[in-house]
XYZ file of C-alpha atoms in Angstrom:
374
model
C -0.081 -0.059 0.038
C 1.324 3.719 -1.079
C 0.127 6.436 0.683
C 0.464 10.108 0.509
C 0.036 12.794 3.546
C -0.613 16.542 2.307
C -0.491 19.007 5.298
C 1.183 21.994 5.497
C 1.907 24.832 8.181
C 1.468 24.608 11.879
C 1.763 21.728 13.879
C -1.987 20.849 14.137
C -2.038 20.054 10.000
C 1.107 18.432 10.621
C 1.558 16.333 13.709
C -2.122 14.320 13.246
C -0.729 13.489 9.696
C 2.563 12.119 10.935
C 0.715 10.258 13.548
C -1.800 8.698 11.325
C 1.854 7.577 8.938
C 2.554 5.714 11.813
C -0.548 4.191 12.944
C -0.636 2.955 9.055
C 3.258 1.507 9.691
C 2.032 -0.194 12.801
C -0.794 -2.025 11.003
C 0.806 -2.641 7.750
C 4.466 -1.860 7.956
C 5.261 -2.257 4.516
C 3.202 0.483 3.675
C 5.083 3.335 1.757
C 4.209 6.439 3.116
C 5.505 9.700 1.752
C 4.203 13.666 2.731
C 3.404 16.726 -0.079
C 4.501 20.023 1.995
C 5.375 23.126 1.032
C 9.040 23.892 0.779
C 9.616 26.915 4.095
C 6.866 25.466 6.341
C 7.468 23.998 9.733
C 6.574 20.907 8.060
C 9.909 19.936 6.527
C 11.235 19.845 10.339
C 8.532 17.921 11.515
C 8.248 15.021 8.626
C 11.964 14.532 8.665
C 12.644 14.216 12.224
C 10.064 11.543 12.279
C 11.631 9.392 9.210
C 9.252 10.071 6.413
C 9.973 11.659 3.277
C 8.455 14.580 1.894
C 8.136 16.248 -2.049
C 7.168 19.929 -2.226
C 4.346 21.750 -4.766
C 3.749 25.077 -5.577
C 0.669 26.399 -3.611
C -1.062 29.791 -2.412
C -2.951 30.544 0.326
C -6.348 33.068 -0.895
C -6.372 36.319 1.257
C -10.331 36.902 2.121
C -10.492 39.831 1.324
C -9.598 42.273 -2.593
C -5.976 42.140 -3.347
C -3.636 41.317 -6.218
C -1.544 38.729 -3.854
C -4.987 36.230 -5.010
C -3.871 36.434 -8.370
C -0.421 34.881 -7.330
C -1.621 32.514 -5.056
C -4.608 31.002 -7.383
C -1.637 30.746 -10.195
C 0.509 28.518 -7.587
C -2.401 26.313 -6.544
C -3.095 25.659 -10.381
C 0.868 25.034 -10.668
C 0.535 23.089 -7.315
C -2.295 20.823 -9.334
C 0.002 19.338 -11.733
C 3.050 19.281 -9.478
C 0.935 16.683 -7.137
C -0.380 14.824 -10.371
C 2.796 14.414 -10.834
C 4.189 13.116 -7.627
C 0.813 10.804 -7.320
C 1.910 9.038 -10.695
C 5.076 8.797 -9.427
C 4.862 7.726 -6.244
C 2.118 4.804 -7.508
C -0.379 6.446 -4.642
C -3.381 3.940 -3.147
C -4.703 6.576 -1.258
C -4.246 10.365 -0.756
C -4.944 11.620 3.227
C -5.122 15.264 4.067
C -5.176 17.199 7.092
C -5.983 20.962 6.554
C -4.286 23.843 5.501
C -4.719 25.288 2.242
C -1.933 22.915 0.510
C -4.673 20.280 0.825
C -6.759 21.903 -2.561
C -4.198 21.068 -4.779
C -3.275 17.653 -3.506
C -6.904 16.454 -3.246
C -7.973 18.558 -6.512
C -4.934 16.440 -8.196
C -6.164 12.820 -6.962
C -9.131 13.299 -7.821
C -8.682 13.656 -11.244
C -6.239 10.938 -11.219
C -8.728 8.962 -9.888
C -6.925 8.449 -6.314
C -9.024 8.481 -3.014
C -8.786 10.883 -0.711
C -10.012 11.204 2.932
C -9.525 14.007 5.159
C -9.077 14.436 8.686
C -10.146 17.624 10.729
C -9.029 18.334 13.834
C -10.863 21.753 15.249
C -14.000 21.871 16.491
C -15.049 24.030 13.357
C -13.858 22.777 10.107
C -11.604 24.773 7.955
C -12.428 25.818 4.350
C -10.034 23.733 2.269
C -11.824 20.501 4.422
C -15.298 22.415 3.842
C -14.639 22.754 0.519
C -13.200 19.219 -0.571
C -15.188 16.974 2.087
C -18.196 16.043 -0.399
C -15.962 14.219 -2.862
C -13.885 12.787 -0.091
C -14.420 8.922 0.716
C -14.268 9.468 4.484
C -14.223 12.776 6.496
C -12.580 11.556 10.046
C -13.346 14.400 12.517
C -11.411 15.090 15.982
C -14.328 16.580 18.270
C -17.493 15.501 17.697
C -19.245 19.612 17.376
C -17.166 19.681 13.879
C -20.411 17.084 12.470
C -22.633 20.263 12.243
C -20.438 22.684 10.912
C -19.974 19.699 7.569
C -22.789 19.613 4.840
C -22.311 16.169 3.946
C -22.613 14.109 6.694
C -22.992 10.722 5.138
C -18.985 9.879 5.036
C -18.145 11.997 8.609
C -16.810 9.388 11.208
C -15.847 10.575 14.831
C -12.116 8.837 15.201
C -10.514 11.585 17.600
C -7.398 12.983 16.986
C -4.090 10.584 17.248
C -2.131 12.260 19.726
C 1.403 12.465 21.847
C 0.071 9.706 24.724
C -2.817 7.777 25.788
C -4.988 7.687 28.674
C -3.606 4.501 30.094
C 0.291 5.139 29.278
C -0.892 8.763 31.151
C -2.372 6.764 34.349
C 0.705 5.258 34.541
C 2.983 7.497 35.140
C 3.849 8.899 38.595
C 3.118 12.448 39.935
C 5.938 13.022 42.459
C 8.519 10.906 40.304
C 7.449 13.251 37.040
C 7.780 16.210 39.633
C 11.051 15.482 40.472
C 12.069 14.703 36.643
C 11.502 18.602 36.281
C 13.200 19.802 39.641
C 9.880 20.656 40.865
C 9.770 18.217 43.780
C 10.650 20.656 46.606
C 7.840 23.202 44.868
C 4.736 22.775 47.597
C 2.514 25.444 46.063
C 0.042 24.255 43.072
C 1.837 24.577 39.782
C 0.476 26.137 36.788
C 1.799 25.492 33.410
C 1.928 28.388 30.881
C 2.383 27.097 27.367
C 1.148 28.689 24.245
C 3.684 27.169 20.918
C 5.148 29.784 18.929
C 2.462 31.362 16.730
C 0.995 34.406 18.980
C 2.727 33.974 22.604
C 4.200 37.017 23.322
C 1.045 38.839 25.059
C 0.579 35.709 27.365
C 4.463 36.203 28.189
C 4.223 39.414 28.742
C 1.006 39.285 30.582
C 3.187 37.053 33.190
C 5.914 39.070 33.387
C 3.160 42.167 34.544
C 1.572 39.374 37.008
C 5.812 39.031 38.280
C 5.480 43.115 38.517
C 3.356 43.768 40.359
C 4.220 40.894 42.561
C 1.076 38.578 41.867
C 2.757 35.480 41.500
C 2.253 34.738 45.206
C -0.212 31.033 46.007
C 0.580 29.555 43.179
C 4.056 28.874 41.214
C 4.710 29.273 37.432
C 5.935 26.616 34.982
C 6.409 29.099 31.911
C 7.619 27.478 28.440
C 8.651 30.209 26.216
C 9.549 28.571 23.098
C 13.668 28.868 21.702
C 12.957 32.142 20.053
C 11.193 33.810 22.943
C 13.370 31.893 25.911
C 16.123 34.283 26.188
C 14.100 38.090 25.836
C 11.522 36.720 28.187
C 14.364 35.726 30.927
C 16.432 38.582 30.960
C 13.446 40.628 31.625
C 12.207 38.782 34.450
C 15.854 38.753 35.791
C 15.316 42.206 35.252
C 12.044 42.981 37.157
C 14.019 41.077 40.306
C 17.197 42.873 40.434
C 15.278 46.480 40.487
C 12.697 44.935 42.645
C 15.034 43.292 45.067
C 12.812 39.999 44.836
C 13.655 36.626 44.161
C 11.668 35.117 41.604
C 13.548 31.330 41.894
C 9.934 30.390 44.355
C 7.898 31.832 42.167
C 8.540 30.642 38.407
C 10.707 28.595 36.044
C 11.319 29.525 33.239
C 11.875 26.563 30.203
C 13.371 26.495 26.156
C 10.803 23.598 25.115
C 9.855 20.500 26.584
C 9.804 16.972 25.399
C 7.539 14.856 27.372
C 5.138 16.801 27.885
C 2.820 13.994 29.354
C 5.274 14.004 31.865
C 4.912 18.021 32.313
C 1.041 17.523 32.223
C 1.105 14.939 34.878
C 3.644 17.156 37.227
C 1.243 20.370 37.210
C -1.472 21.236 38.289
C -3.502 22.940 35.700
C -2.764 24.731 32.926
C -2.525 28.208 30.617
C -2.774 27.189 27.052
C -3.849 28.747 23.497
C -6.173 26.216 21.917
C -5.255 24.420 18.923
C -7.226 20.480 18.238
C -4.360 19.034 20.100
C -3.636 21.045 23.061
C -7.504 20.461 23.524
C -7.062 16.918 22.634
C -3.971 16.747 25.438
C -5.277 18.602 28.047
C -8.401 16.129 27.950
C -6.069 13.077 27.706
C -4.342 14.183 31.052
C -7.810 15.228 32.668
C -6.008 18.698 33.078
C -8.392 22.044 33.831
C -7.469 24.804 31.732
C -7.402 28.338 31.245
C -8.093 29.070 27.192
C -6.885 31.778 25.785
C -7.909 31.329 21.814
C -5.591 33.360 19.071
C -7.638 35.494 17.597
C -5.703 35.355 14.565
C -6.452 31.356 14.210
C -8.586 31.322 11.045
C -12.217 32.038 11.348
C -11.199 32.421 15.028
C -11.210 27.937 14.702
C -9.049 28.402 18.515
C -12.854 29.778 20.221
C -14.747 26.284 19.355
C -12.011 24.171 20.286
C -12.052 26.081 24.254
C -16.140 26.238 24.268
C -15.387 22.121 24.072
C -13.845 22.199 27.094
C -16.057 25.104 28.601
C -19.020 23.497 28.323
C -18.333 20.421 29.658
C -17.065 22.223 33.144
C -13.152 21.680 32.392
C -11.948 24.716 30.756
C -12.222 28.350 31.419
C -11.779 30.373 28.105
C -10.029 34.339 28.394
C -9.546 36.316 24.931
C -6.762 37.730 24.604
C -9.094 41.280 24.235
C -9.659 40.464 28.228
C -6.354 39.619 29.164
C -4.236 41.183 31.604
C -2.089 40.386 34.917
C -5.304 41.051 37.735
C -7.898 39.293 35.336
C -5.221 36.017 35.073
C -4.308 36.375 38.723
C -7.768 35.795 39.858
C -8.513 33.030 37.764
C -6.197 31.206 38.678
C -6.811 31.316 42.020
C -10.279 30.470 41.346
C -9.474 27.332 39.734
C -6.708 25.771 41.615
C -8.986 25.687 44.541
C -9.142 22.251 45.246
C -12.192 21.625 44.617
C -12.535 23.279 41.556
C -9.361 21.056 40.250
C -11.517 18.300 41.023
C -14.220 18.436 39.177
C -12.985 20.250 36.354
C -10.194 17.055 35.713
C -12.768 14.794 36.161
C -15.356 17.100 33.981
C -12.016 17.003 31.410
C -12.015 13.000 30.614
C -15.474 13.736 29.144
C -14.704 14.627 25.640
C -11.543 11.989 25.385
C -12.467 9.769 22.777
C -10.775 5.402 23.260
C -10.073 3.618 20.478
C -8.902 6.952 18.167
C -5.744 4.663 16.574
C -8.387 1.964 15.256
C -11.112 3.987 13.902
C -8.822 5.750 11.903
C -7.079 2.843 10.583
C -10.124 1.370 9.904
C -11.732 4.452 7.997
C -8.493 3.806 5.983
C -8.857 0.648 5.163
C -12.767 1.459 4.628
C -11.881 4.139 1.975
C -9.155 1.444 -0.126
C -12.460 -0.597 -1.068
C -13.776 -0.229 -4.741
């Protein structure tokens, strides 16, 4: 079996594709897998690090207002269809799988022209434009949240599979909280631990709010682990150190700054609650780890889809939303204090597991096999 994945842009599109590729290989090890992406996108490093090959096509993102840039985008998209047709033919693909994003347009149109079946996976609660446009002709449309079903017109080919993640509830529940705390050097912290991680996209506003909280001496009843990302680490660290020196405050009992966390399941286990954006993968992992969260949707996300993702947890009492326009040091501090009360943490943690989809791998693999049937 030869399978092509089309994904580009953000980790939210690329990581589920990589996870699905691994699911296929786990069940059918002789499968050949190829990824199609763009030359400069995040997909290149993620796909190569996962051990897969990637080919590139021309494509363009249509901007939802009149601009001359759209003419170039349309031209590149048509060229991309030709590029994709050539790759699909040469690879002798049996199936093409798209996980959202504008690259899906030319790749799925190319597969349709070549009469190669395609399936889609939509991680978000609010499906993107590409998935909505391509869903009708797809053999299967796999969705990460049940909320997405009502936002797609053709519902006959939709299957609620969930989104494949880096860990599952079984492996997570086996982790020992105290051992995980010790691994991250948090074992001496007696206060509630709050993980703040907002990814590489749009984290600046949240990081600056944490700095303001420290400056105003608000971080007292809890301890913060701030994951900045490699790009922001030095700048954030130097700002916090400067505030500490100027005000003669020791922040070592208030905050830990980390560049990146590789074992996120262990970090989720070590902390008591989270402050995050609301990407689909993040929502999935918060549910799997039963971790209460303050959700700050990225306002620039396409069609405000992160707000819809965040509502999945808020509606079941597992999360609280603070929109970025309402975010400030005082509002965040008050919300943390409210949520870190023991009864609140317990109830929200219990609620988070309500949206966990069981047997995700089995459901996804079955969809793939069904799509291959003539």
